[in-house]
Amino acid sequence: NAGVTQTPKFRVLKTGQSMTLLCAQDMNHEYMYWYRQDPGMGLRLIHYSVGEGTTAKGEVPDGYNVSRLKKQNFLLGLESAAPSQTSVYFCASSRAGTGEKLFFGSGTQLSVL
Amino acid sequence: AQSVTQPDIHITVSEGASLELRCNYSYGATPYLFWYVQSPGQGLQLLLKYFSGDTLVQGIKGFEAEFKRSQSSFNLRKPSVHWSDAAEYFCASDSGTYKYIFGTGTRLKVLA
C-alpha cells in the first residue's frame, strides 16, 4: 500500500527559480492538504482541496499555487522561490473533511538559497 | 480563532518512567482532537483522536489521552516509556471546518 507519495524528497533551489511538488494518493480520498513544517512553528496549512477541481487557501498561502486536476493528485507550485520558503513540506489526505484521520506523506525537504 | 497550544517544547524522561504531554485548545465548542507522532525523517502518524463520549481515549503504542472540558486540555499519557517513543508529538484540532490546526510540537527524548 503506497498511501500518500510525495516527490521529490529533497530539492535545492536558487532564489527566483520555480518548481512543483507532486503529491499522489491511492486511497480515493476526497480531501488533500499541503502543510509546511518549520522549527518551533509546527505544521501550518498552505492550501487544501475538498475535491477534484477545487482548491482553497489555508493559513499561509502567499507565494504558492496549487492544482487538483485529478482526484489522486495535488500539486504545489512555487513560481519564484524565496529563502523564506525553505521548509519541509508535507502533503496529507483524508477520506472526508471533518474529524477524519489525516494520512501524511514522508515530506519534501526544500532549501532555497 | 481556533488554536492549539503545546507549552512544552522539549521533554526528557528516563526509559520506564511515565509520560504526560500537555495540550490546550481554544475553541467555543468541543472540537475533534488528535495526537500525532512524527519520527525523524517521517510524516505524521495518528496516535489517537477524540470527539465525544468517554473522555479517556486509548490509542496505539500504549498511549492514552484524557479530554478535560473544564481545562480545555487534551493531555497525552503513557505509563511506561520505551526508547522507541523518542519522537516529536503534535496535538491537533478540527473545529468542523476541515482545516486542521496543529500545535508547535513537543520533542521527546528518552534516556536509557
Short mmCIF file of C-alpha atoms in Angstrom, two decimals:
data_model
loop_
_atom_site.label_atom_id
_atom_site.label_comp_id
_atom_site.label_asym_id
_atom_site.label_seq_id
_atom_site.Cartn_x
_atom_site.Cartn_y
_atom_site.Cartn_z
CA ASN A 1 0.00 0.00 0.00
CA ALA A 2 1.61 3.23 -1.16
CA GLY A 3 -0.72 5.63 0.71
CA VAL A 4 0.49 9.19 0.15
CA THR A 5 3.57 9.65 -2.01
CA GLN A 6 5.48 12.91 -2.35
CA THR A 7 8.08 13.72 -4.96
CA PRO A 8 10.79 14.85 -4.82
CA LYS A 9 12.10 14.08 -1.33
CA PHE A 10 14.82 16.74 -1.45
CA ARG A 11 15.37 19.79 -3.59
CA VAL A 12 17.66 22.79 -3.60
CA LEU A 13 16.59 25.90 -5.49
CA LYS A 14 18.11 29.27 -6.14
CA THR A 15 16.11 32.37 -5.33
CA GLY A 16 13.69 33.12 -8.14
CA GLN A 17 13.54 29.60 -9.53
CA SER A 18 10.27 27.76 -9.84
CA MET A 19 9.31 24.20 -9.02
CA THR A 20 6.36 21.90 -8.49
CA LEU A 21 5.90 19.40 -5.70
CA LEU A 22 3.75 16.42 -6.51
CA CYS A 23 1.51 14.58 -4.08
CA ALA A 24 -0.27 11.39 -5.07
CA GLN A 25 -2.65 9.27 -3.01
CA ASP A 26 -4.11 5.90 -3.87
CA MET A 27 -6.85 5.76 -1.22
CA ASN A 28 -9.55 7.56 -3.22
CA HIS A 29 -9.59 10.36 -0.64
CA GLU A 30 -11.63 13.47 -1.36
CA TYR A 31 -9.63 15.91 0.77
CA MET A 32 -5.99 16.79 0.29
CA TYR A 33 -3.75 19.27 2.07
CA TRP A 34 -0.36 20.90 1.83
CA TYR A 35 1.43 21.86 5.05
CA ARG A 36 4.80 23.36 5.74
CA GLN A 37 6.76 22.50 8.86
CA ASP A 38 9.22 24.94 10.37
CA PRO A 39 11.13 24.62 13.66
CA GLY A 40 9.11 25.90 16.60
CA MET A 41 6.05 26.59 14.45
CA GLY A 42 4.52 23.17 13.97
CA LEU A 43 2.61 22.49 10.80
CA ARG A 44 0.90 25.33 9.01
CA LEU A 45 -1.70 24.82 6.31
CA ILE A 46 -0.78 26.29 2.92
CA HIS A 47 -3.64 25.22 0.67
CA TYR A 48 -6.19 22.47 0.67
CA SER A 49 -8.69 20.81 -1.65
CA VAL A 50 -12.08 19.32 -0.91
CA GLY A 51 -12.37 17.53 -4.21
CA GLU A 52 -11.19 17.26 -7.78
CA GLY A 53 -11.04 20.64 -9.44
CA THR A 54 -11.33 22.63 -6.18
CA THR A 55 -8.70 24.41 -4.11
CA ALA A 56 -8.76 26.84 -1.21
CA LYS A 57 -6.30 28.93 0.78
CA GLY A 58 -5.06 27.92 4.16
CA GLU A 59 -3.15 29.84 6.80
CA VAL A 60 -0.01 30.70 4.79
CA PRO A 61 -0.88 30.66 1.05
CA ASP A 62 1.26 33.56 -0.21
CA GLY A 63 3.90 32.58 -2.75
CA TYR A 64 2.31 29.22 -3.50
CA ASN A 65 -0.21 27.93 -6.01
CA VAL A 66 -1.94 24.57 -6.19
CA SER A 67 -3.92 22.48 -8.60
CA ARG A 68 -6.08 19.38 -8.29
CA LEU A 69 -6.85 18.32 -11.83
CA LYS A 70 -7.14 14.67 -10.86
CA LYS A 71 -8.61 13.34 -7.65
CA GLN A 72 -5.50 11.42 -6.75
CA ASN A 73 -3.00 14.24 -7.32
CA PHE A 74 -2.43 17.56 -5.58
CA LEU A 75 0.35 19.78 -6.91
CA LEU A 76 2.06 22.59 -5.02
CA GLY A 77 3.87 25.19 -7.08
CA LEU A 78 6.40 27.85 -6.21
CA GLU A 79 6.56 30.38 -9.03
CA SER A 80 9.50 32.40 -7.72
CA ALA A 81 11.18 30.74 -4.77
CA ALA A 82 12.36 32.81 -1.81
CA PRO A 83 14.66 31.85 1.09
CA SER A 84 11.64 32.18 3.42
CA GLN A 85 10.17 29.15 1.65
CA THR A 86 12.95 26.92 2.90
CA SER A 87 10.99 24.34 4.84
CA VAL A 88 9.78 20.77 4.98
CA TYR A 89 6.58 20.31 3.03
CA PHE A 90 4.03 17.64 3.87
CA CYS A 91 1.09 16.51 1.85
CA ALA A 92 -1.84 14.84 3.58
CA SER A 93 -5.15 13.36 2.58
CA SER A 94 -8.33 12.30 4.32
CA ARG A 95 -11.48 10.43 3.49
CA ALA A 96 -13.71 13.33 4.47
CA GLY A 97 -13.03 16.78 5.84
CA THR A 98 -14.13 16.81 9.43
CA GLY A 99 -12.83 14.63 12.21
CA GLU A 100 -11.09 12.23 9.92
CA LYS A 101 -7.59 10.86 10.25
CA LEU A 102 -5.01 12.56 8.09
CA PHE A 103 -2.65 10.35 6.11
CA PHE A 104 0.71 12.02 5.58
CA GLY A 105 3.41 11.65 3.02
CA SER A 106 7.04 11.43 4.13
CA GLY A 107 7.79 15.04 3.27
CA THR A 108 9.90 17.13 0.90
CA GLN A 109 12.91 18.99 2.25
CA LEU A 110 13.24 22.21 0.23
CA SER A 111 16.13 24.61 0.54
CA VAL A 112 16.10 27.95 -1.25
CA LEU A 113 19.49 29.63 -1.47
CA ALA B 1 -9.88 31.87 16.36
CA GLN B 2 -9.18 28.22 16.89
CA SER B 3 -5.74 27.49 18.35
CA VAL B 4 -3.76 24.66 19.87
CA THR B 5 -1.01 25.19 22.43
CA GLN B 6 1.67 22.74 23.46
CA PRO B 7 3.54 24.51 26.27
CA ASP B 8 6.49 22.11 26.41
CA ILE B 9 8.97 22.31 23.53
CA HIS B 10 11.24 19.56 24.87
CA ILE B 11 10.67 16.83 27.43
CA THR B 12 13.21 14.30 28.65
CA VAL B 13 12.24 11.17 30.53
CA SER B 14 14.02 8.01 31.53
CA GLU B 15 13.05 4.75 29.93
CA GLY B 16 10.36 3.09 32.00
CA ALA B 17 9.15 6.34 33.50
CA SER B 18 5.67 7.71 32.96
CA LEU B 19 4.98 10.45 30.44
CA GLU B 20 2.49 13.27 30.12
CA LEU B 21 2.50 15.72 27.22
CA ARG B 22 0.30 18.76 27.56
CA CYS B 23 -2.11 20.21 25.02
CA ASN B 24 -4.59 23.03 25.37
CA TYR B 25 -7.10 24.06 22.74
CA SER B 26 -9.07 27.21 22.20
CA TYR B 27 -12.49 26.84 20.67
CA GLY B 28 -16.03 27.55 21.85
CA ALA B 29 -17.43 24.12 21.25
CA THR B 30 -15.68 20.79 21.58
CA PRO B 31 -13.56 20.22 18.53
CA TYR B 32 -12.20 16.99 17.20
CA LEU B 33 -8.86 16.49 18.96
CA PHE B 34 -5.93 14.42 17.80
CA TRP B 35 -2.44 13.37 18.79
CA TYR B 36 0.08 12.58 16.06
CA VAL B 37 3.65 11.31 16.34
CA GLN B 38 6.49 12.10 13.96
CA SER B 39 9.63 10.01 13.88
CA PRO B 40 12.76 11.59 12.37
CA GLY B 41 12.50 11.97 8.61
CA GLN B 42 8.97 10.67 8.54
CA GLY B 43 5.47 12.00 8.12
CA LEU B 44 2.99 12.18 10.96
CA GLN B 45 1.14 9.14 12.23
CA LEU B 46 -2.11 9.26 14.17
CA LEU B 47 -1.92 8.02 17.76
CA LEU B 48 -5.50 8.69 18.80
CA LYS B 49 -8.45 11.02 18.41
CA TYR B 50 -11.38 12.29 20.43
CA PHE B 51 -14.71 13.84 19.59
CA SER B 52 -17.30 12.80 22.11
CA GLY B 53 -18.14 10.11 24.60
CA ASP B 54 -15.66 8.65 27.03
CA THR B 55 -13.15 11.33 27.96
CA LEU B 56 -10.31 8.82 28.22
CA VAL B 57 -9.21 7.70 24.77
CA GLN B 58 -6.95 4.76 24.07
CA GLY B 59 -4.56 4.86 21.15
CA ILE B 60 -1.83 2.86 19.53
CA LYS B 61 1.54 2.03 21.06
CA GLY B 62 0.12 2.11 24.60
CA PHE B 63 -0.76 5.81 24.57
CA GLU B 64 -3.89 7.34 26.01
CA ALA B 65 -5.27 10.85 26.28
CA GLU B 66 -7.77 12.48 28.58
CA PHE B 67 -10.13 15.22 27.49
CA LYS B 68 -10.95 17.76 30.19
CA ARG B 69 -13.51 20.30 29.06
CA SER B 70 -13.12 22.48 32.16
CA GLN B 71 -9.42 22.91 31.45
CA SER B 72 -9.66 22.89 27.64
CA SER B 73 -6.99 20.24 27.71
CA PHE B 74 -6.24 17.01 25.92
CA ASN B 75 -3.08 15.63 27.51
CA LEU B 76 -1.30 12.58 26.19
CA ARG B 77 -0.03 9.94 28.64
CA LYS B 78 1.90 6.72 28.68
CA PRO B 79 2.55 4.71 31.86
CA SER B 80 5.99 3.43 30.86
CA VAL B 81 8.07 5.00 28.09
CA HIS B 82 10.19 2.92 25.73
CA TRP B 83 13.31 4.18 23.95
CA SER B 84 11.44 3.85 20.65
CA ASP B 85 8.96 6.51 21.80
CA ALA B 86 11.56 9.22 21.22
CA ALA B 87 9.95 11.42 18.57
CA GLU B 88 8.06 14.66 18.13
CA TYR B 89 4.44 14.75 19.20
CA PHE B 90 1.79 17.05 17.82
CA CYS B 91 -1.61 17.86 19.16
CA ALA B 92 -4.18 18.97 16.59
CA SER B 93 -7.78 20.08 16.46
CA ASP B 94 -10.51 20.40 13.90
CA SER B 95 -13.49 22.59 14.66
CA GLY B 96 -15.53 21.29 11.79
CA THR B 97 -14.00 23.44 9.09
CA TYR B 98 -11.70 20.58 7.93
CA LYS B 99 -8.74 22.89 8.41
CA TYR B 100 -6.79 21.00 10.98
CA ILE B 101 -4.80 23.22 13.34
CA PHE B 102 -1.60 21.81 14.79
CA GLY B 103 0.32 22.75 17.90
CA THR B 104 4.01 23.57 17.70
CA GLY B 105 5.03 20.12 18.85
CA THR B 106 6.83 18.57 21.82
CA ARG B 107 10.08 16.75 21.22
CA LEU B 108 10.51 13.75 23.50
CA LYS B 109 13.92 12.44 24.45
CA VAL B 110 14.20 9.11 26.24
CA LEU B 111 17.21 8.37 28.42
CA ALA B 112 18.42 4.79 28.65
#
